[in-house]
Each structure stands twice: as C-alpha cells, then as structure tokens.
Coordinates of C-alpha atoms and ligand atoms in Angstrom, one line a residue:
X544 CA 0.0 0.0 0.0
X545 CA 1.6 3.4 -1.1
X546 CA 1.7 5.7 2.1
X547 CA 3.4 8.5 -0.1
X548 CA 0.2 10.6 -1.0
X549 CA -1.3 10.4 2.6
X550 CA 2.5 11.9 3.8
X551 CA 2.5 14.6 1.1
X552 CA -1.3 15.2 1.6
X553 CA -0.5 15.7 5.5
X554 CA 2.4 17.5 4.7
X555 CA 0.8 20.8 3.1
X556 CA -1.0 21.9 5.5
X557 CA 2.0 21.2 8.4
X558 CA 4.5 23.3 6.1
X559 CA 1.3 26.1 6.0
X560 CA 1.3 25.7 10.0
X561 CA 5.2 26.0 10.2
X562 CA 5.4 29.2 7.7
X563 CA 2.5 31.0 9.5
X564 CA 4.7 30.5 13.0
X565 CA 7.9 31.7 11.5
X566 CA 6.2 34.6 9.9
X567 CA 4.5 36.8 12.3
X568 CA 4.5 39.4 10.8
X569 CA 1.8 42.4 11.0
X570 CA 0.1 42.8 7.8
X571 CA 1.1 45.8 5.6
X572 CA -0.5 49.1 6.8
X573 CA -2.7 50.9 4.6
X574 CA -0.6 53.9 2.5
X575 CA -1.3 57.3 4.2
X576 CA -3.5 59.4 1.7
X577 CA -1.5 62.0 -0.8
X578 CA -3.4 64.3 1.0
X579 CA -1.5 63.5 4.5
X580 CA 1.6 66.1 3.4
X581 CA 5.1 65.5 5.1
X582 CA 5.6 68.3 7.7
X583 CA 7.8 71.0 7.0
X584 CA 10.4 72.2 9.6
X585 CA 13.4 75.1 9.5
X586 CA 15.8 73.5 12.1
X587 CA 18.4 76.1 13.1
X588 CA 21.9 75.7 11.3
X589 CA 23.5 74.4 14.3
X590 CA 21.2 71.8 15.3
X591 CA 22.5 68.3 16.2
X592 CA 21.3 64.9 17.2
X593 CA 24.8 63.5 19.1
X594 CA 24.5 59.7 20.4
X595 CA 24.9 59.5 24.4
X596 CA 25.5 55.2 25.2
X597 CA 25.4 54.5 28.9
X598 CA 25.4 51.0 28.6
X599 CA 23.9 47.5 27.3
X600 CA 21.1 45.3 28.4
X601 CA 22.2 42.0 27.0
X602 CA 19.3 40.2 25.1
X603 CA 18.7 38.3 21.8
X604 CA 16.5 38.5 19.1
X605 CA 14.2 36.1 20.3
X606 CA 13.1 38.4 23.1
X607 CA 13.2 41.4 20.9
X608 CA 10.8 40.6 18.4
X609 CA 8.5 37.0 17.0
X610 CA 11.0 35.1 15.3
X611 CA 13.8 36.3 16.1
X612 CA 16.4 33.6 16.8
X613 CA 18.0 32.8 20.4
X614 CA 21.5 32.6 18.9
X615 CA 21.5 36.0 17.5
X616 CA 22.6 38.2 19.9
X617 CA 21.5 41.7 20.8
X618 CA 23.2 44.2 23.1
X619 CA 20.7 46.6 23.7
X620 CA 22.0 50.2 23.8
X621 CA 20.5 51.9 26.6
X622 CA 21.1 55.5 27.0
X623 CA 19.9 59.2 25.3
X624 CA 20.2 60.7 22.4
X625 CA 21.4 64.8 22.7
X626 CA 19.1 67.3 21.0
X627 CA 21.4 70.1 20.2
X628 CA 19.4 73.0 19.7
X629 CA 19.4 76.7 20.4
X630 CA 16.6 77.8 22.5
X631 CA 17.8 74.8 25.0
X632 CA 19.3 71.5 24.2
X633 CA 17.1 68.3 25.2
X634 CA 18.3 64.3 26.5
X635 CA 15.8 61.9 24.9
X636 CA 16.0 59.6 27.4
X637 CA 18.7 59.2 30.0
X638 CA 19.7 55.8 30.1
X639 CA 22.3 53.9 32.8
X640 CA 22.8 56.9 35.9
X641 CA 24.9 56.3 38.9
X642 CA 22.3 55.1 41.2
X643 CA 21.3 52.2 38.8
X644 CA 22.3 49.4 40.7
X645 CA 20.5 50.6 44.1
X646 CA 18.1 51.3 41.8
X647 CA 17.7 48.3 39.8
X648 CA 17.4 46.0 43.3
X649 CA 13.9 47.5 43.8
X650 CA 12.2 46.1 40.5
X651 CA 10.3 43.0 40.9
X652 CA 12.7 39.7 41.7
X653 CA 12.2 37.4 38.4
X654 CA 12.9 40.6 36.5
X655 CA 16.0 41.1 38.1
X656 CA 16.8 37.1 37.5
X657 CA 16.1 37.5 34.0
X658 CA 18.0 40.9 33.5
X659 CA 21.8 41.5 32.7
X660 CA 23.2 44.4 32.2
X661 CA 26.4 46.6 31.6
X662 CA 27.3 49.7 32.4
X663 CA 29.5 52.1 30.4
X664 CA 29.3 55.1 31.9
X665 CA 26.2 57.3 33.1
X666 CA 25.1 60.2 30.9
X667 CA 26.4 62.7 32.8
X668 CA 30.1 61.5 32.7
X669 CA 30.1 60.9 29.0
X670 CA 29.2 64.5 29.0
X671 CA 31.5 65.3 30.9
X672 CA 34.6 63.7 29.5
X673 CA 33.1 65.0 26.1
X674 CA 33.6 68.4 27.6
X675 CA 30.0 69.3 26.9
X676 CA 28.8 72.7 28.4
X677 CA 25.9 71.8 30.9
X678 CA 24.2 75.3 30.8
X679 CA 23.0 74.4 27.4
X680 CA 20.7 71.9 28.8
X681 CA 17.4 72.9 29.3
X682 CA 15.5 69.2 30.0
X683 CA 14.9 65.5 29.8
X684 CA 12.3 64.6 27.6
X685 CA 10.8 61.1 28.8
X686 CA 9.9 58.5 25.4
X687 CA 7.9 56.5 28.4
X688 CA 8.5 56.3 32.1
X689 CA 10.3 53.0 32.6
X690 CA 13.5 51.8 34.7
X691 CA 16.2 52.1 31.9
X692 CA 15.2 55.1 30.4
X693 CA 14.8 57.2 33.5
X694 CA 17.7 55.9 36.0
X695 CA 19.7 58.8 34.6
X696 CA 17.7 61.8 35.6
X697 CA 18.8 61.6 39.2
X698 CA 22.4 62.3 37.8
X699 CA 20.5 65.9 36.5
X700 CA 18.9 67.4 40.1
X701 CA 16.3 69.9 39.2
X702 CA 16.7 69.3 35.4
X703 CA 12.7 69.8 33.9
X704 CA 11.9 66.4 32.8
X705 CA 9.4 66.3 30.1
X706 CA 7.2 63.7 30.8
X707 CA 3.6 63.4 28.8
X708 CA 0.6 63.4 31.3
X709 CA -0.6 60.1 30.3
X710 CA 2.8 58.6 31.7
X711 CA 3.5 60.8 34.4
X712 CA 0.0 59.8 36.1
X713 CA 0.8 55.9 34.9
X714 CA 3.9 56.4 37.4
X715 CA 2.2 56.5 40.3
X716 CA 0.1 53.9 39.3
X717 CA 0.9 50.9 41.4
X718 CA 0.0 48.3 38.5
X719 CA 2.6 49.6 36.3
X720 CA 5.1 47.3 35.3
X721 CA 9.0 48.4 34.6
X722 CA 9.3 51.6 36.6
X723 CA 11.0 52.7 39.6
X724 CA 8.3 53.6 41.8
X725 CA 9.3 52.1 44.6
X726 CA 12.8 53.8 44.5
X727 CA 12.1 57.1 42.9
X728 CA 8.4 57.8 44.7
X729 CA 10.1 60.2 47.6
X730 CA 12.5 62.0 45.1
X731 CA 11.0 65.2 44.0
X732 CA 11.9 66.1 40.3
X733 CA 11.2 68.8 38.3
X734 CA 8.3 67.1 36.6
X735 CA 7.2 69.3 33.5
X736 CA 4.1 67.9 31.7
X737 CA 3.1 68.5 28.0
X738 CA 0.3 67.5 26.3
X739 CA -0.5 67.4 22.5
X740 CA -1.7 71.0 21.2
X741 CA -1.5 70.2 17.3
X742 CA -3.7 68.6 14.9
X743 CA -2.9 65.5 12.9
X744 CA 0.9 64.3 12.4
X745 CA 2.2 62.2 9.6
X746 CA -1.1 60.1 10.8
X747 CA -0.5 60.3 14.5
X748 CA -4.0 62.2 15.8
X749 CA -2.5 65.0 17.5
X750 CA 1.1 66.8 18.0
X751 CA 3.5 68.7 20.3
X752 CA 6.2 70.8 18.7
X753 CA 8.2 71.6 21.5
X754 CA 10.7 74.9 20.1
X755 CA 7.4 75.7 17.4
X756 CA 9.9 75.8 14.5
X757 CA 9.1 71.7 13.4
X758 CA 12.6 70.7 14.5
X759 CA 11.3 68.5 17.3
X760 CA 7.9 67.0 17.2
X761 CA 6.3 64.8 19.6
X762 CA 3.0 62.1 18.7
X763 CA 1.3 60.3 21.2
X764 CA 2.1 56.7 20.9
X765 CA 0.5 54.8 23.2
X766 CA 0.8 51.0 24.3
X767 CA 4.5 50.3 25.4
X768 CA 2.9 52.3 28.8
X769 CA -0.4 54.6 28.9
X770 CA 1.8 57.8 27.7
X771 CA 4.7 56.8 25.3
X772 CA 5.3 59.3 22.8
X773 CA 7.3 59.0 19.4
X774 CA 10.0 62.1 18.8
X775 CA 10.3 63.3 15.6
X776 CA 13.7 65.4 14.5
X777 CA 14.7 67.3 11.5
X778 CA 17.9 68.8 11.3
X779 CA 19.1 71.3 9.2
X780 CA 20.4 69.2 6.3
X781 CA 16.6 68.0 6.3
X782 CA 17.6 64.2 7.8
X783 CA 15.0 63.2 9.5
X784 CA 14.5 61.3 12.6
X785 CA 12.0 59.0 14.3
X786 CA 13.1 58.3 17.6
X787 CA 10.3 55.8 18.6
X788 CA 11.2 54.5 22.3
X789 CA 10.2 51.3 22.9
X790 CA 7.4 50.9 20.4
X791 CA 9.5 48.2 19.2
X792 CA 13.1 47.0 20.6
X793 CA 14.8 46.2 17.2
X794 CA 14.5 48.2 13.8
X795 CA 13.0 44.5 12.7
X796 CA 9.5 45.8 14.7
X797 CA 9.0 48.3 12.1
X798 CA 10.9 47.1 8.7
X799 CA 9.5 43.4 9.1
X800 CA 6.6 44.7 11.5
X801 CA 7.0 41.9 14.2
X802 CA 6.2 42.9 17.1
X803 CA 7.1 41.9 20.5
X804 CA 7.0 38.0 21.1
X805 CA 3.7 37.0 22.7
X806 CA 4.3 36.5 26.4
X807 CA 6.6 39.5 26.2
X808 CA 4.0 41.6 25.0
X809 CA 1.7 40.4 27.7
X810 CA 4.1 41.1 30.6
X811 CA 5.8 44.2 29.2
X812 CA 3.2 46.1 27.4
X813 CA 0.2 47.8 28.7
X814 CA -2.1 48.3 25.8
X815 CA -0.5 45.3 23.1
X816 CA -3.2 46.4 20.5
X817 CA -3.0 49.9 20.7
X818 CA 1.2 49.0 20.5
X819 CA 0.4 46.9 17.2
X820 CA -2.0 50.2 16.1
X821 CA 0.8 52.4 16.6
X822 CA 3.4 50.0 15.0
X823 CA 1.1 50.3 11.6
X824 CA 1.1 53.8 11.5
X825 CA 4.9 54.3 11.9
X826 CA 5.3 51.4 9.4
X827 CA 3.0 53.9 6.9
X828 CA 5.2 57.2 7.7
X829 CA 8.3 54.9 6.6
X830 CA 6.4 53.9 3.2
X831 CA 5.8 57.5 2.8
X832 CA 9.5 58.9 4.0
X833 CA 12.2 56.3 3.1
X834 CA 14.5 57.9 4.4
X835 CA 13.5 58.2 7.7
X836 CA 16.0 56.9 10.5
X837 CA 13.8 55.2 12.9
X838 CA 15.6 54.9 16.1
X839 CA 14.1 52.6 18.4
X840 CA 15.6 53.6 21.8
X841 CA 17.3 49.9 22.4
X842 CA 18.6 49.7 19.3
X843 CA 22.7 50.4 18.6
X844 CA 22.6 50.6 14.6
X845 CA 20.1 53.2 14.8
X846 CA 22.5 55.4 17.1
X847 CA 25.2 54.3 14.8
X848 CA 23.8 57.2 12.6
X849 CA 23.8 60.4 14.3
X850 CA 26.9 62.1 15.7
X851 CA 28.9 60.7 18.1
X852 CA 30.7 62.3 21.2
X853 CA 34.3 62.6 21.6
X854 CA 35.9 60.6 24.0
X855 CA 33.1 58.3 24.5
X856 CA 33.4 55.2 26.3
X857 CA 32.0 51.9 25.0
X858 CA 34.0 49.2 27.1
X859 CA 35.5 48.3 23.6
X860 CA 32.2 47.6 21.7
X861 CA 31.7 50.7 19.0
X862 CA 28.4 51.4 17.9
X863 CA 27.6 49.8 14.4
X864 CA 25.0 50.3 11.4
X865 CA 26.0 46.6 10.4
X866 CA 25.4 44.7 13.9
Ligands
ZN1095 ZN1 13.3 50.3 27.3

C-alpha cells in the first residue's frame, strides 16, 4: 500500500502551519493618503542629534521581536540621544545613571533574574569627559517612564523632565510594570508635563512641537505604557528622525513589522493592540519617507547614525550600522 500521497497530503498543511509561526509578521498598513503632506520644519543651522551610550542590556532576538532567533545576539544600547538645539538643548532619554544598581534592586525579583546588564558610563560623565557645556541643557524629555530610560535623571537634580501626562500619572500607578516607583516615589523632580496642542501628524491624531519651529515634534504613541510618545527630528540638512522609544526593541519591529513575542508583550506592554496600532502607522510614515531613520531607543545601529561624542566610552564595543 503506497503511504506517499497520505504523507504529502498531511504535509501541506503542516508546512502552511510552520510558515504562518515563522512569519509573524503584521500585515502591511494601509498607504497614508497624498493628502497627508510631510511636515515641513526650518531646524536652526547648528542643530545636532549626538548619540549618548550608557550601557547595554544584554538580550537576543528572540526576546526582541517574533522570530527572532535565540543565537542572534542583541546588546541593547541603553542611553539618550542629545538634542542640540538653540533655544535649549534636550536628552531623549537618559539611560544607565549612577544610582542604577541601588536602583535596579527595587524592581520585581524574576525581573532582576532575567535581567543582565552593563554599564559604560552614566550620561552625565560621558558628558562630561566630552567636555559638553551643561548650561545648554534645558531638560529631559521622557519616550515613556520605565526603569532604563529614566535611572539617569537623578544624575540631572532639578533638570525639567518632560514627561507626557498620560505617563507621568501611569507612574504612580501601582500596577505599572518596569518603573522605579518604589525607588524614585520620595525623590522630588522637576516634573514638566506636556500635552499634544497640534492637529494631525504624519497620521498620528494629534502633536507637540516643543521649540514651534518643526525641528522636534512629539506624537502620542501609546501602548508600550499609557503615555509613550514618538519624537520626531529634523535637522538642518533636512535628515530626518523618528526616535520611537520602545514601540518596538529592534528596527525588525517596524521594517519586518513583528512585534514583541507573545508572552513579552503580555508582561511588558500595557495596551499590546494599541502598540500593534501604533506599529502600523509608523510602518505607513516609513512607506511615505524612506528615508526616515527610525531609532528605536534599544537599538545600537540606529545610534550608529547620528553624531557621536568625543571621547566616549564603550567598554570596547563601538556602535555599528552593520550589527
Ligand atoms: Zn526600554
């Protein structure tokens, strides 16, 4: 009795299971309509975007995004990114600060089992050893309140740090996942809320444009936590930016649109679906601007291409566009 056909009949639909697995990936988003135009800023001439590193969270790509494999290795770059800009210069972010390791002993136990990180050197000393003049800094501006993007800002006493209202009332929220409540909730900062003034953004629903000239442009994108917001920067040779925070953790969330694994999204996101909704439209803004840089805040390529400070330390490791 020939077996073969039964085999190949079972087959088909196995290698149909397999495929759909491997390929989790979001469906394309629908093209943002012609009459959606593409902002128009007039960055001042000596506007920069200057990569601060503080350190590496050591993951793979299985954790980063579905389908990623465990073998392939992914330091995540945890730090800022320096707005250079006139009326005041801005962190995005602040990575690794001093305090991280008292710090990091007051997030939940399995999370600190499952967590391995290095530091390079805090924000504040790579400034420092860069020579950078502090006077020029006029604030932190928060992608999302969690533990390795705000551990810095103690290093910055009485800094403003920008912080939309969705997140900064999510803080205080004891069912938040991946902050530092329990270690920041009797240090007073200089919290400075925004909120989202302008109309529609490259299909974002509203806007914050923070010096009013288009340079730097905030959308609400949230899902990551409550209040996540995506930064957008132009500078002066009309580069632009999309510094995106943790919508996704590898540029693979938006070019391949696979999002976080499944359990990780369950323990790590607050709103999954309004994260996939938000994934969708920044996957549109890229169809419409190829040459976007998206900058997801835990990814080292993407840092790879701004400037770089002098005298920066990196434990050996330098920050590639070919990782
Ligand atoms: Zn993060």
């Amino acid at each position: 009795m020939k077996k073969w056909p039964l085999v190949a009949a079972a087959a088909v639909p196995a290698v149909h299971l397999i495929r759909r697995l491997g390929s989790p990936a979001l469906p394309p988003p629908a093209a943002l309509p012609p009459s959606v135009p593409i902002p128009e800023a007039t960055p001042p001439a000596d506007m920069d975007l200057v990569a601060v590193p503080t350190g590496v969270n050591n993951r793979v790509a299985a954790y980063a995004y579905s389908g990623g494999s465990l073998f392939d290795r992914r330091d995540f770059y945890i730090g800022a990114a320096l707005i250079k800009h006139p009326q005041g210069d801005l962190l995005v972010d602040s990575g690794f600060g001093r305090d991280i390791a008292k710090q990091f002993a007051t997030m939940p136990r399995l999370f600190q089992k499952l967590t391995k990180y290095e530091v390079w050197k805090p924000a504040v000393e790579q400034l420092e050893a860069a020579g950078y003049d502090f006077g020029r800094l006029s604030g932190i501006l928060l992608t999302h309140a969690h533990w390795d993007h705000m551990s810095g800002i103690t290093d910055f006493p009485d800094l403003p740090v920008l912080i939309s209202a969705r997140d900064h009332a999510a803080f205080y929220n004891p069912e938040m996942f991946g902050n530092f409540r329990g270690y920041f909730q009797d240090t007073p900062f200089n919290w400075q809320e925004f909120g989202f003034e302008g109309g529609p953004y490259l299909g974002f629903p509203r806007h914050h444009d923070v010096y009013g000239d288009g340079s730097i442009v905030c959308v609400p994108a949230p899902g990551h936590t409550p209040g996540s917001v995506i930064v957008f920067v132009t500078l002066p040779n009309q580069v632009r930016y999309a510094l995106v925070g943790d919508l996704v953790w590898q540029r693979e969330g938006l070019t391949r649109r696979l999002e976080r694994p499944f359990l990780i999204r369950r323990l790590g996101d607050f709103d999954a679906e309004g994260n996939r909704q938000n994934i969708l439209r920044m996957a549109a803004v890229m169809q419409r601007i190829p040459d976007l840089i998206v900058v997801p805040a835990h990814d080292q390529r993407a840092f790879a291409e701004m400037s770089q400070l002098p005298n920066v330390t990196t434990r050996g490791l330098t920050l590639t566009p070919n990782l």
